[in-house]
Short mmCIF file of C-alpha atoms and ligand atoms in Angstrom, two decimals:
data_model
loop_
_atom_site.label_atom_id
_atom_site.label_comp_id
_atom_site.label_asym_id
_atom_site.label_seq_id
_atom_site.Cartn_x
_atom_site.Cartn_y
_atom_site.Cartn_z
CA MET A 25 0.00 0.00 0.00
CA SER A 26 1.46 3.37 -0.93
CA LYS A 27 1.56 5.84 1.92
CA ALA A 28 0.03 9.30 1.86
CA LYS A 29 2.65 12.02 1.56
CA VAL A 30 2.59 14.56 4.38
CA GLY A 31 4.29 17.94 4.69
CA ILE A 32 4.72 19.50 8.12
CA LEU A 33 4.99 23.24 8.77
CA ILE A 34 6.79 24.38 11.94
CA SER A 35 8.10 27.58 13.49
CA GLY A 36 9.79 26.29 16.64
CA ARG A 37 10.91 23.29 18.65
CA GLY A 38 8.85 20.83 16.65
CA SER A 39 7.97 18.28 19.32
CA ASN A 40 4.64 17.55 17.64
CA MET A 41 6.47 17.26 14.31
CA ALA A 42 8.78 14.73 15.94
CA SER A 43 5.82 12.71 17.20
CA LEU A 44 4.40 12.60 13.66
CA ILE A 45 7.73 11.50 12.22
CA GLU A 46 8.22 8.82 14.88
CA ALA A 47 4.74 7.42 14.28
CA SER A 48 5.27 7.46 10.51
CA LYS A 49 8.12 4.97 10.88
CA LYS A 50 5.80 2.22 12.05
CA PRO A 51 5.09 -0.27 9.27
CA ASP A 52 1.33 0.18 9.56
CA SER A 53 1.47 3.99 9.36
CA PRO A 54 -0.77 5.19 6.50
CA TYR A 55 1.42 8.24 5.92
CA GLU A 56 5.03 9.24 5.44
CA VAL A 57 6.56 12.66 6.07
CA VAL A 58 8.23 13.92 2.90
CA ILE A 59 9.11 17.50 3.85
CA VAL A 60 9.30 19.80 6.87
CA ALA A 61 9.07 23.50 6.03
CA SER A 62 9.50 26.51 8.26
CA ASN A 63 9.24 30.28 8.24
CA VAL A 64 12.00 30.36 10.87
CA THR A 65 15.38 29.42 9.40
CA ASP A 66 16.85 28.27 12.72
CA ALA A 67 13.74 26.53 14.07
CA PRO A 68 15.11 23.74 16.31
CA GLY A 69 12.73 21.21 14.78
CA LEU A 70 14.51 21.46 11.42
CA GLU A 71 17.60 19.74 12.85
CA PHE A 72 15.55 16.81 14.06
CA ALA A 73 13.94 16.44 10.63
CA ARG A 74 17.30 16.57 8.84
CA ALA A 75 18.73 13.99 11.20
CA GLU A 76 15.82 11.75 10.22
CA GLY A 77 16.74 12.17 6.57
CA ILE A 78 13.65 14.22 5.77
CA ALA A 79 13.86 17.07 3.27
CA THR A 80 13.60 20.51 4.84
CA TRP A 81 12.92 23.96 3.49
CA ALA A 82 13.17 27.17 5.47
CA GLN A 83 12.86 30.80 4.56
CA SER A 84 11.96 33.83 6.63
CA HIS A 85 8.66 35.46 5.82
CA VAL A 86 9.92 38.85 7.03
CA GLY A 87 9.39 41.57 4.45
CA MET A 88 7.13 39.46 2.26
CA LYS A 89 3.41 39.77 1.69
CA ARG A 90 1.54 36.94 3.39
CA ALA A 91 0.09 35.56 0.17
CA ASP A 92 3.46 35.71 -1.61
CA PHE A 93 5.18 33.80 1.16
CA ASP A 94 2.42 31.22 1.24
CA GLU A 95 2.84 30.72 -2.52
CA LEU A 96 6.47 29.82 -1.93
CA VAL A 97 5.50 27.33 0.75
CA ASP A 98 2.81 25.88 -1.47
CA ALA A 99 5.29 25.42 -4.33
CA GLU A 100 7.70 23.55 -2.04
CA LEU A 101 4.96 21.30 -0.74
CA ARG A 102 3.75 20.46 -4.23
CA ALA A 103 7.28 19.86 -5.52
CA ALA A 104 7.67 17.32 -2.71
CA GLY A 105 4.44 15.60 -3.75
CA VAL A 106 2.60 16.51 -0.55
CA GLU A 107 -1.02 15.39 -0.27
CA TYR A 108 -1.73 16.40 3.34
CA VAL A 109 -0.37 19.28 5.44
CA ALA A 110 0.08 19.16 9.21
CA LEU A 111 0.68 22.41 11.06
CA ALA A 112 2.80 21.80 14.14
CA GLY A 113 3.47 24.97 16.05
CA TYR A 114 3.40 26.99 12.83
CA MET A 115 3.05 30.52 14.15
CA ARG A 116 1.66 32.13 11.02
CA LEU A 117 -1.80 33.16 9.98
CA LEU A 118 -2.41 31.62 6.56
CA SER A 119 -3.65 33.46 3.50
CA PRO A 120 -7.13 32.50 2.26
CA GLY A 121 -5.70 31.24 -1.02
CA PHE A 122 -3.37 28.82 0.74
CA VAL A 123 -6.15 27.55 2.99
CA GLN A 124 -8.41 26.98 -0.01
CA LYS A 125 -5.75 25.04 -1.90
CA TRP A 126 -5.43 22.59 1.00
CA ALA A 127 -9.08 22.57 2.05
CA GLY A 128 -9.94 19.37 3.88
CA ARG A 129 -6.33 18.17 3.69
CA MET A 130 -4.67 20.45 6.25
CA ILE A 131 -4.86 20.00 10.02
CA ASN A 132 -3.58 21.81 13.08
CA ILE A 133 -3.07 20.87 16.71
CA HIS A 134 -4.19 23.37 19.29
CA PRO A 135 -3.60 23.17 23.06
CA SER A 136 -7.16 23.56 24.30
CA LEU A 137 -10.49 21.80 24.19
CA LEU A 138 -11.83 23.75 21.23
CA PRO A 139 -14.03 25.70 20.84
CA LEU A 140 -12.61 26.96 24.15
CA TYR A 141 -9.56 29.22 24.06
CA LYS A 142 -8.74 29.88 20.44
CA GLY A 143 -5.49 31.80 19.98
CA LEU A 144 -2.62 32.10 22.45
CA ASP A 145 -2.05 31.54 26.20
CA THR A 146 -4.50 28.68 26.34
CA HIS A 147 -3.10 27.10 29.51
CA GLN A 148 -3.18 30.34 31.48
CA ARG A 149 -6.70 31.03 30.30
CA ALA A 150 -7.86 27.59 31.44
CA LEU A 151 -6.25 28.18 34.85
CA ASP A 152 -7.72 31.68 35.13
CA ALA A 153 -11.18 30.30 34.36
CA GLY A 154 -10.86 27.70 37.12
CA ASP A 155 -11.42 24.87 34.66
CA THR A 156 -11.12 21.35 36.04
CA ARG A 157 -10.42 19.84 32.64
CA HIS A 158 -8.25 21.00 29.77
CA GLY A 159 -6.65 19.36 26.77
CA CYS A 160 -5.84 19.55 23.10
CA SER A 161 -7.66 19.39 19.78
CA VAL A 162 -6.80 18.52 16.21
CA HIS A 163 -8.93 20.34 13.68
CA ILE A 164 -9.25 20.90 9.97
CA VAL A 165 -7.75 24.26 9.06
CA THR A 166 -10.15 26.86 7.74
CA GLU A 167 -9.72 30.58 7.22
CA ALA A 168 -10.83 31.42 10.77
CA LEU A 169 -8.20 30.95 13.49
CA ASP A 170 -8.37 27.61 15.35
CA ASP A 171 -11.75 26.92 13.81
CA GLY A 172 -12.86 24.13 11.50
CA GLU A 173 -14.12 20.63 12.09
CA ILE A 174 -12.59 18.88 15.08
CA VAL A 175 -10.93 15.60 14.08
CA ALA A 176 -9.92 14.45 17.57
CA GLN A 177 -9.57 15.70 21.15
CA ALA A 178 -7.84 14.52 24.32
CA GLU A 179 -8.57 15.68 27.85
CA VAL A 180 -6.38 16.09 30.92
CA PRO A 181 -7.39 17.06 34.44
CA VAL A 182 -6.37 20.42 35.87
CA LEU A 183 -4.87 19.50 39.25
CA PRO A 184 -4.65 21.55 42.43
CA GLY A 185 -1.39 23.49 42.46
CA ASP A 186 -1.00 23.41 38.67
CA ASP A 187 0.79 26.30 37.05
CA VAL A 188 1.11 27.03 33.36
CA HIS A 189 4.20 24.82 33.10
CA THR A 190 2.83 21.71 34.77
CA LEU A 191 -0.42 22.02 32.87
CA ALA A 192 1.30 22.60 29.52
CA ALA A 193 3.53 19.57 30.10
CA ARG A 194 0.52 17.37 30.87
CA VAL A 195 -1.25 18.54 27.72
CA LEU A 196 1.86 18.08 25.59
CA VAL A 197 2.07 14.39 26.48
CA GLU A 198 -1.45 14.02 25.10
CA GLU A 199 -0.67 16.11 22.02
CA HIS A 200 2.11 13.74 21.07
CA LYS A 201 -0.29 10.78 21.13
CA LEU A 202 -3.28 12.57 19.64
CA TYR A 203 -1.65 14.18 16.60
CA PRO A 204 -0.32 11.02 14.92
CA ALA A 205 -3.63 9.25 15.57
CA ALA A 206 -5.64 12.16 14.16
CA LEU A 207 -3.45 12.43 11.06
CA ALA A 208 -3.78 8.70 10.44
CA LYS A 209 -7.55 9.03 10.80
CA LEU A 210 -7.70 11.89 8.30
CA VAL A 211 -5.51 10.07 5.79
CA ARG A 212 -7.53 6.87 6.09
CA GLY A 213 -10.70 8.89 5.55
CA LYS A 214 -12.38 7.84 8.78
C1 GRF B 420 1.95 22.99 20.78
O1 GRF B 420 1.47 23.23 22.07
C2 GRF B 420 0.81 23.02 19.81
O2 GRF B 420 -0.38 22.56 20.34
C3 GRF B 420 0.69 24.48 19.48
O3 GRF B 420 2.00 24.98 19.51
C4 GRF B 420 2.82 24.14 20.30
C5 GRF B 420 3.93 23.68 19.42
O4 GRF B 420 4.88 22.90 20.10
N1 GRF B 420 0.03 24.66 18.22
P1 GRF B 420 5.92 22.06 19.28
O5 GRF B 420 6.69 23.01 18.38
O6 GRF B 420 5.17 21.03 18.50
O7 GRF B 420 6.82 21.44 20.30
#
């Protein structure tokens, strides 16, 4: 069975990217990662990808129009034969044209139980609200930020004495399990 070709976009440490790559190595994985691209030329995650023998592409977006930069990214993804895009800590708003080109085939992982806490500082906002449960979501990317159909979610408890670091760490453990499972589900079409 040929595997679906996935491109991952990152801006930082890339721990979710690493979880996708690790899972892709299993024989029964329905996808393979063919390129990791970044808008941050020294994003730490790029090193991990290179060490895994995965093609990387990085260019700063600074000074470019959003749509022009996204066209460059799109060209790299297509040249690599990408069929599905996974955003993994990609800290860029996407142009409508880019989102439309990958409609239904691009997912993102967000550290909250969407529709709660779209945007930044999700862990602090959950703590401030006194929530007893928190978590992460994988969703289809649409033009609205952290919107779109939810593919999968995982919950964690918020424990007494939690701060933003302990809570983020607990959520991240779940992210690393959830994202590969959600990508496999999308690729398999179920
Ligand atoms: C993760 O918390 C993810 O949910 C959010 O950004 C963070 C990226 O972390 N979108 P990493 O780069 O995958 O380690």
